[in-house]
Coordinates of C-alpha atoms and ligand atoms in Angstrom, one line a residue:
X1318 CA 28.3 30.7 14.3
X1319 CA 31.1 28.5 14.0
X1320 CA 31.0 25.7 11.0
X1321 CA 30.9 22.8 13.2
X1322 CA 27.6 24.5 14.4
X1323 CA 26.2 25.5 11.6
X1324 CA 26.1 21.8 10.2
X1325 CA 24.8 20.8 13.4
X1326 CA 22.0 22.4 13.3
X1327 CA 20.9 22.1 9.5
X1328 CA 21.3 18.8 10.1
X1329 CA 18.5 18.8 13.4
X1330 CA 16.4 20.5 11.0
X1331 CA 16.9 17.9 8.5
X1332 CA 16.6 14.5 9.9
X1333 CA 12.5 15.9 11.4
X1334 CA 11.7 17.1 7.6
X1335 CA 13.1 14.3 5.4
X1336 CA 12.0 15.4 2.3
X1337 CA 13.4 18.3 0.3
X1338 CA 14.4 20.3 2.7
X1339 CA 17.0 18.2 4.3
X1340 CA 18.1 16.7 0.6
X1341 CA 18.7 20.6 -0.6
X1342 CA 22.5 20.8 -0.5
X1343 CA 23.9 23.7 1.7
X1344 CA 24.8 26.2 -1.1
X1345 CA 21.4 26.1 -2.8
X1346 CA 19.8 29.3 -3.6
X1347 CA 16.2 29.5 -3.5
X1348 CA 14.8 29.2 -6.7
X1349 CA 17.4 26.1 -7.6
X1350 CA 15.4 23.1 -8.2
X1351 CA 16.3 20.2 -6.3
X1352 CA 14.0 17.2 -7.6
X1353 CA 13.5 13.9 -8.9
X1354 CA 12.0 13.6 -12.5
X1355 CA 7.7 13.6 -13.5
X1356 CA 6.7 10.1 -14.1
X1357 CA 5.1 9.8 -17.7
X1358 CA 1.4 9.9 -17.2
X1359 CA -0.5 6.4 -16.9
X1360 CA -4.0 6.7 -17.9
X1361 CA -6.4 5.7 -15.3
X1362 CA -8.9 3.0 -16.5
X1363 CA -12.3 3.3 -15.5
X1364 CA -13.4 0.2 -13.6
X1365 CA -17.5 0.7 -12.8
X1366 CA -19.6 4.3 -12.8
X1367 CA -17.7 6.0 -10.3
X1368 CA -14.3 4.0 -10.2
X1369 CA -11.0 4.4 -11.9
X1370 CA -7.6 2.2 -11.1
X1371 CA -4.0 3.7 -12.5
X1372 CA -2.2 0.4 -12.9
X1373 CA 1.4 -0.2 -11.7
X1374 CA 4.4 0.2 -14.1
X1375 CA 6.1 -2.6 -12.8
X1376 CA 5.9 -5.8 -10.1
X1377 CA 8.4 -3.9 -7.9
X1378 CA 10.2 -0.5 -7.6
X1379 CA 12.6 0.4 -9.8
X1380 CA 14.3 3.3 -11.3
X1381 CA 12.8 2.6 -14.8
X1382 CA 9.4 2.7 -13.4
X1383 CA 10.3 5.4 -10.3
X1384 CA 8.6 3.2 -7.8
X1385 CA 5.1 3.4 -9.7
X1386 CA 4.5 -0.4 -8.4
X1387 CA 1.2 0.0 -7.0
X1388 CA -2.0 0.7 -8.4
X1389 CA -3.6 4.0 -6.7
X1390 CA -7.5 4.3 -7.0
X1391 CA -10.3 7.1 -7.2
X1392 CA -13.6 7.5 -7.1
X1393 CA -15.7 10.2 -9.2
X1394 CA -18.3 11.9 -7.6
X1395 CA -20.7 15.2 -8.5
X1396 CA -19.0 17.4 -5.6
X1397 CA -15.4 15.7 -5.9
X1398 CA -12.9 13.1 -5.9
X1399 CA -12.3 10.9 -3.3
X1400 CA -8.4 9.3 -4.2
X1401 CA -7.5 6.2 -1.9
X1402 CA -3.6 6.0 -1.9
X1403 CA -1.4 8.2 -3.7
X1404 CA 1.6 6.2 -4.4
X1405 CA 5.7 6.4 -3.6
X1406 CA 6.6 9.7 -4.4
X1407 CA 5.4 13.7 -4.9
X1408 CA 6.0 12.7 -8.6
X1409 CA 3.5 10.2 -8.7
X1410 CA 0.9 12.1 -6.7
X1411 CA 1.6 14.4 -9.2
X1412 CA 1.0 12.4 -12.3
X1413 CA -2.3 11.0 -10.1
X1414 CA -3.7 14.2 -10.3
X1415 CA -3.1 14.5 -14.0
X1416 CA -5.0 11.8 -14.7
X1417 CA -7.8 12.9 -12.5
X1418 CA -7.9 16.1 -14.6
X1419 CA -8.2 14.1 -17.6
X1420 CA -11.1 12.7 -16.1
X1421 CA -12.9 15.7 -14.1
X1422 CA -12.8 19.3 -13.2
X1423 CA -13.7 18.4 -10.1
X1424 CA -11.3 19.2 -7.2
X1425 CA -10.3 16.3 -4.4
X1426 CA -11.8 16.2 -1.6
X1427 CA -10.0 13.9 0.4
X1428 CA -7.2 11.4 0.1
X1429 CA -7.4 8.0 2.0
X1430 CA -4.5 6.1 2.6
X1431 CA -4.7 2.4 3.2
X1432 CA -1.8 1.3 5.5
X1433 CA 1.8 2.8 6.3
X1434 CA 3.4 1.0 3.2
X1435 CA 5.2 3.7 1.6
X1436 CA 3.7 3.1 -2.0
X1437 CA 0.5 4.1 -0.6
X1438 CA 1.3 7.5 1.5
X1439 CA 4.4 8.9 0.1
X1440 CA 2.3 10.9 -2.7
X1441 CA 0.4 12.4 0.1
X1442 CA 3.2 15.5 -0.6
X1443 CA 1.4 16.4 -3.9
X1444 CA -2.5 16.6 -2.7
X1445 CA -1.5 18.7 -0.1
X1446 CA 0.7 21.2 -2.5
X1447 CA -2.7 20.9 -4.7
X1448 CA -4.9 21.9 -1.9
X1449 CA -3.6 22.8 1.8
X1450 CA -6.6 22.0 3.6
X1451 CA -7.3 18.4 1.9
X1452 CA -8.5 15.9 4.2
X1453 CA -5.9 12.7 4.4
X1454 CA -7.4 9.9 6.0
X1455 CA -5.9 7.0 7.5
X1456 CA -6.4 4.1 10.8
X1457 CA -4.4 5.6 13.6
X1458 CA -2.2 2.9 13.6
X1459 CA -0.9 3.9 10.3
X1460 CA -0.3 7.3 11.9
X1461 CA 1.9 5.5 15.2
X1462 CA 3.6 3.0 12.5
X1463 CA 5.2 6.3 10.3
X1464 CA 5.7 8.3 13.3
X1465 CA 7.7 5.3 14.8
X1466 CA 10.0 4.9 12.1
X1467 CA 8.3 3.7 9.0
X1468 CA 8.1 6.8 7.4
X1469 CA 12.1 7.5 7.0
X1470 CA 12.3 3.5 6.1
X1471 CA 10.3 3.7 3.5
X1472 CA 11.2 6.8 2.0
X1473 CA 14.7 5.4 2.2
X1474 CA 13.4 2.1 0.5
X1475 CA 12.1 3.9 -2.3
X1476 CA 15.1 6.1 -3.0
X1477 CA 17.8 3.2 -2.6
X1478 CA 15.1 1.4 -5.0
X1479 CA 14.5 4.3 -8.1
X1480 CA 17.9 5.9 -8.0
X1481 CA 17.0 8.5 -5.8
X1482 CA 13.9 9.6 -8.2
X1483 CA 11.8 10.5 -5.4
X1484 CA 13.9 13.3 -4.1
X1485 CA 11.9 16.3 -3.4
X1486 CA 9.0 14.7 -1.4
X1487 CA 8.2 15.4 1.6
X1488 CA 6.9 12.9 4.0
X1489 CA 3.1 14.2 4.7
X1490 CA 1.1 12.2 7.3
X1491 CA -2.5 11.5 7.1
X1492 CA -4.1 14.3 9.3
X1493 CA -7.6 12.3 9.6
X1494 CA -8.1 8.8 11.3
X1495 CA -10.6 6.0 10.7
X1496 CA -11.5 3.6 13.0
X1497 CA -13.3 0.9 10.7
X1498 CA -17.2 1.0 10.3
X1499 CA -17.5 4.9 9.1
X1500 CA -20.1 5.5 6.2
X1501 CA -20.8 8.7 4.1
X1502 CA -21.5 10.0 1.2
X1503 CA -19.9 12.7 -1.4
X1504 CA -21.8 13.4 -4.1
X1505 CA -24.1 10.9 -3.9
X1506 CA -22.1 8.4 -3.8
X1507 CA -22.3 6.2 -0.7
X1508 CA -18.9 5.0 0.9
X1509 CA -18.2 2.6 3.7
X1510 CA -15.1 1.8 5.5
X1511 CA -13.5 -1.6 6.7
X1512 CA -11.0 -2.3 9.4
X1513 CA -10.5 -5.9 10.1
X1514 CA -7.5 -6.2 12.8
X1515 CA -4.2 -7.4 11.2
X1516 CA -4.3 -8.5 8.3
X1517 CA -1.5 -7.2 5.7
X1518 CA -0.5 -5.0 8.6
X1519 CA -2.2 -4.0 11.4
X1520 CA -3.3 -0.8 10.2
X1521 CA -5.1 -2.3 7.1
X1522 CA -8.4 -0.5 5.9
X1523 CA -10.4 -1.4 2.6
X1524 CA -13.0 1.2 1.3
X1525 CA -16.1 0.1 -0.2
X1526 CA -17.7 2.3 -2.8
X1527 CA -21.4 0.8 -2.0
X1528 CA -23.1 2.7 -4.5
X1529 CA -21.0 0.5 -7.0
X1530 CA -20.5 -2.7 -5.0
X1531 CA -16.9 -1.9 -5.2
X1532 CA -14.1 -2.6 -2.8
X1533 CA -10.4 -0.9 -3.0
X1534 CA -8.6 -3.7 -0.9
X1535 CA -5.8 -2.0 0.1
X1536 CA -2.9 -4.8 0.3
X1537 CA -5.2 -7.2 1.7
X1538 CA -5.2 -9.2 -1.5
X1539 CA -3.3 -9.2 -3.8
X1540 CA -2.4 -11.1 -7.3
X1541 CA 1.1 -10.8 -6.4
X1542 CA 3.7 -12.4 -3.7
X1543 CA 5.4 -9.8 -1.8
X1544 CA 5.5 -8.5 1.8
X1545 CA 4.1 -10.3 4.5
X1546 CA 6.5 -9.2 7.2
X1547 CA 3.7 -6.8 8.9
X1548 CA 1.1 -9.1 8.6
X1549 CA -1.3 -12.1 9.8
X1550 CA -2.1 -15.6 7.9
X1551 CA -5.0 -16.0 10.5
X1552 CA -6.3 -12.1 10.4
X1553 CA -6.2 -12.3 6.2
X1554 CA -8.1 -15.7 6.3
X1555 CA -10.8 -14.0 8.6
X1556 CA -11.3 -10.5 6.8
X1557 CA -11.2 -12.2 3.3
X1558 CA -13.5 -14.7 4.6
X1559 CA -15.8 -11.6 5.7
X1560 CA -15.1 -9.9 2.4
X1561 CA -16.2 -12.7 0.0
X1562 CA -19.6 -12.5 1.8
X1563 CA -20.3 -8.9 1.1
X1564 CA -22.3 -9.5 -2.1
X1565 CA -19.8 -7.0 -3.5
X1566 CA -19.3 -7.8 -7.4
X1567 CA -15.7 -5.7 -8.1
X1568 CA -12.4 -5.2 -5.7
X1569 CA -9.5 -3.4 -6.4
X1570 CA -6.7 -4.4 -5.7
X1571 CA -3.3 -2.4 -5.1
X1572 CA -0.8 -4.8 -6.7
X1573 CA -2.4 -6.5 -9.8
X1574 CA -5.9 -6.1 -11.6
X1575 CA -9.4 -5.8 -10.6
X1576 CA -11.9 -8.8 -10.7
X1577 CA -14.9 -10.2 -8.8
X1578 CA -15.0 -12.4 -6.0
X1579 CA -13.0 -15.1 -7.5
X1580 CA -9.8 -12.5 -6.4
X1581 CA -10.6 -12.5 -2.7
X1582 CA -11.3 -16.6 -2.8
X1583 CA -8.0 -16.9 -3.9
X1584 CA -6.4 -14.8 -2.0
X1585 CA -7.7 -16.6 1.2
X1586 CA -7.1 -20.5 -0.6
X1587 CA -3.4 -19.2 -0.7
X1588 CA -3.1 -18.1 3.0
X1589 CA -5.2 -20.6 4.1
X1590 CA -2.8 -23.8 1.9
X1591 CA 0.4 -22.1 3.5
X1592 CA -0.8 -21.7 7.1
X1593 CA -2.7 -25.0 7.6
X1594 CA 0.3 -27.2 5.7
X1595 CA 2.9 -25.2 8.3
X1596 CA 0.6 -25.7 11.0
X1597 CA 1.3 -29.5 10.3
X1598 CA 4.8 -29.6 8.8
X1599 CA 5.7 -27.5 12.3
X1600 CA 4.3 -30.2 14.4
X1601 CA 6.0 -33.1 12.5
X1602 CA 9.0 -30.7 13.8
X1603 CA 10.0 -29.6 9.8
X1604 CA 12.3 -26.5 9.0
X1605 CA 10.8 -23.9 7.1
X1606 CA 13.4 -25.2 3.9
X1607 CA 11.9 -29.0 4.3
X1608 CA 8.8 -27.2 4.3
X1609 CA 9.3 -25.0 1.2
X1610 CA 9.4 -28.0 -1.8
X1611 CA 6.1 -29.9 0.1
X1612 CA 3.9 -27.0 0.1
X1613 CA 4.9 -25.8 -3.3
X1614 CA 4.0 -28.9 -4.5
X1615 CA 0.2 -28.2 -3.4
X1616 CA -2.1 -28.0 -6.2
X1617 CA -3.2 -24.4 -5.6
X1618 CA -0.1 -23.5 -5.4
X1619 CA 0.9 -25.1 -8.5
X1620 CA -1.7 -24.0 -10.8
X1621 CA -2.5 -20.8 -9.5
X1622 CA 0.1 -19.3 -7.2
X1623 CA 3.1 -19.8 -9.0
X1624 CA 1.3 -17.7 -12.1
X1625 CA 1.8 -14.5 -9.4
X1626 CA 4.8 -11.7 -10.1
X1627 CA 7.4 -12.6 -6.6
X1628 CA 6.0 -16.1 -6.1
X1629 CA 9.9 -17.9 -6.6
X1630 CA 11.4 -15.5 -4.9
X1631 CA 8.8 -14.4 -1.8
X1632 CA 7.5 -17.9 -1.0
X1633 CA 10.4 -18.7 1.3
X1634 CA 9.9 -15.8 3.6
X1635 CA 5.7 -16.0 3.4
X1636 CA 6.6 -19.4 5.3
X1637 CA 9.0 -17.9 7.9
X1638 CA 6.2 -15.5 8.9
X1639 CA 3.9 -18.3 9.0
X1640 CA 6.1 -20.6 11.1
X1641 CA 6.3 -17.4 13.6
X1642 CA 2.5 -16.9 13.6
X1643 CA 2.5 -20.8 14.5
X1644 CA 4.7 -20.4 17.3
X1645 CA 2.8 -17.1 18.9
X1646 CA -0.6 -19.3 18.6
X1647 CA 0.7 -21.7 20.8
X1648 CA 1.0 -19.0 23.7
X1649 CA -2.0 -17.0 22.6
Ligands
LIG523 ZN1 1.6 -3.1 1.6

């Protein structure tokens, strides 16, 4: 085979696998190891009977905290673990498990993933490599969103974010769907899961641990002002709306800490204070700039929302999306 061809096609294999295969160079032997650093273990902190959190290193990715930004979840039960996402990278799977071991003997039994945000999945890698024939749960549009492209964008945005510390996983799909409205139980502990439309994207679920009165919320709230890009002012009013009147006493969240219902309220005050002032501002015919230093000024805003990690820097774009969600409501 000439050279030319030879590239050709280890680069077709390549560009499908993504992970370590297409990052080994050419002229590595087999048993040469080709991967980002472990992450140093974060204990897990044990939130009610049955549910532990691993906080988040860090607001946002970066290579001193390898893109641990996220907080992933499990749940303890007498026939297994159940894990609910599995953060940015093999490595942080990796150091999930750890923790879980420090916690149980027991093996997991299936992974859930709570949308196609690539801190949530891209740790998928190491739960299969502990067990081939784990379960990985997901909503099937998180399965179209990474098989249309969002699974090489974010394992590009967490490279280009850690220094390349991720190198070595692999992306691994969920092989499992939920639709929303599924309940079971493993090992006596009941389970329930939640799809609400779009919400933080449109492939959001939350899982209640009803045996607890638990929810892990996925991105749906959130303590923090990030990434709204994928997502709906209207759908997050209505799901947190629906949320808050569970009777559920703890959620979870994925970006900042756990507390009672007094997270999910203010999640929805702080969609609800941006969408209904642009909702005006847009029809007194105000840019999203003139709009910026009026709602800011709001007293939720003020007193609570400026508190959150990204608020300066985020609250700019949170009202582009919510001047476009506007605009689409006119025609819906
Ligand atoms: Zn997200």
């Amino acid at each position: 085979m000439k050279r030319r061809d030879l590239f050709k096609s280890a680069f077709a294999v390549g560009a499908g696998l993504v992970g370590a295969s297409a990052l080994r160079p050419l002229y590595a032997s087999d048993d040469m190891e080709f991967k980002g650093p472990d992450v140093p273990d974060v204990d897990a902190v044990k939130v009610t009977e049955h549910c532990y959190t691993i906080p988040a290193m860090g607001p946002h990715p970066t290579p001193d905290n390898f893109g641990m930004f996220s907080n992933p979840g499990f749940v303890v039960t007498n026939d297994g673990v159940v894990v609910i996402d599995t953060g940015s990278s093999v490595q942080i799977g990796e150091m999930i498990l750890r923790q879980i071991k420090k916690v149980t003997d027991k093996p997991v039994v299936r992974v859930i993933n709570t949308h196609f945000h690539g801190d949530h999945w891209l740790g998928n890698h190491a739960f299969v490599n502990a067990n081939a024939n784990v379960e990985i749960y997901s909503h099937q549009k998180c399965i179209d969103n990474l098989k249309s492209g969002q699974d090489k964008f974010w394992f590009d945005f967490m490279q280009n974010n850690t220094n390349n510390k991720i190198t070595g996983t692999v992306i691994t799909l969920p092989n499992k769907t939920f639709q929303g409205g599924e309940e079971f139980e493993v090992g006596g502990v009941k389970f329930k899961i939640h799809h609400f439309g779009k919400v933080h994207t449109d492939s959001d679920i939350s899982v209640e641990v009803t045996t607890d009165k638990v929810m892990y919320m996925g991105d749906m709230v959130m303590r923090r002002v990030a990434n709204m890009e994928d997502g709906s002012f209207r759908g997050s009013i209505d799901a947190l709306g629906q949320i808050s009147d569970m009777g559920l006493t703890t959620f979870i969240p994925m970006h900042g800490t756990p507390d009672d219902v007094k997270l999910i309220n203010e999640g929805k005050e702080f969609m609800e204070t941006i969408y209904s002032n642009v909702e005006v501002l847009y029809d007194e015919g105000l840019s999203d700039f003139e709009m910026k230093p009026i709602i800011m000024e709001k007293p939720f805003m003020k007193n609570v929302a400026a508190q959150w990690p990204g608020y300066e820097d985020t609250i700019g774009k949170f009202i582009v999306v919510a001047i476009k969600e506007v605009e689409q409501s006119m025609f819906a």
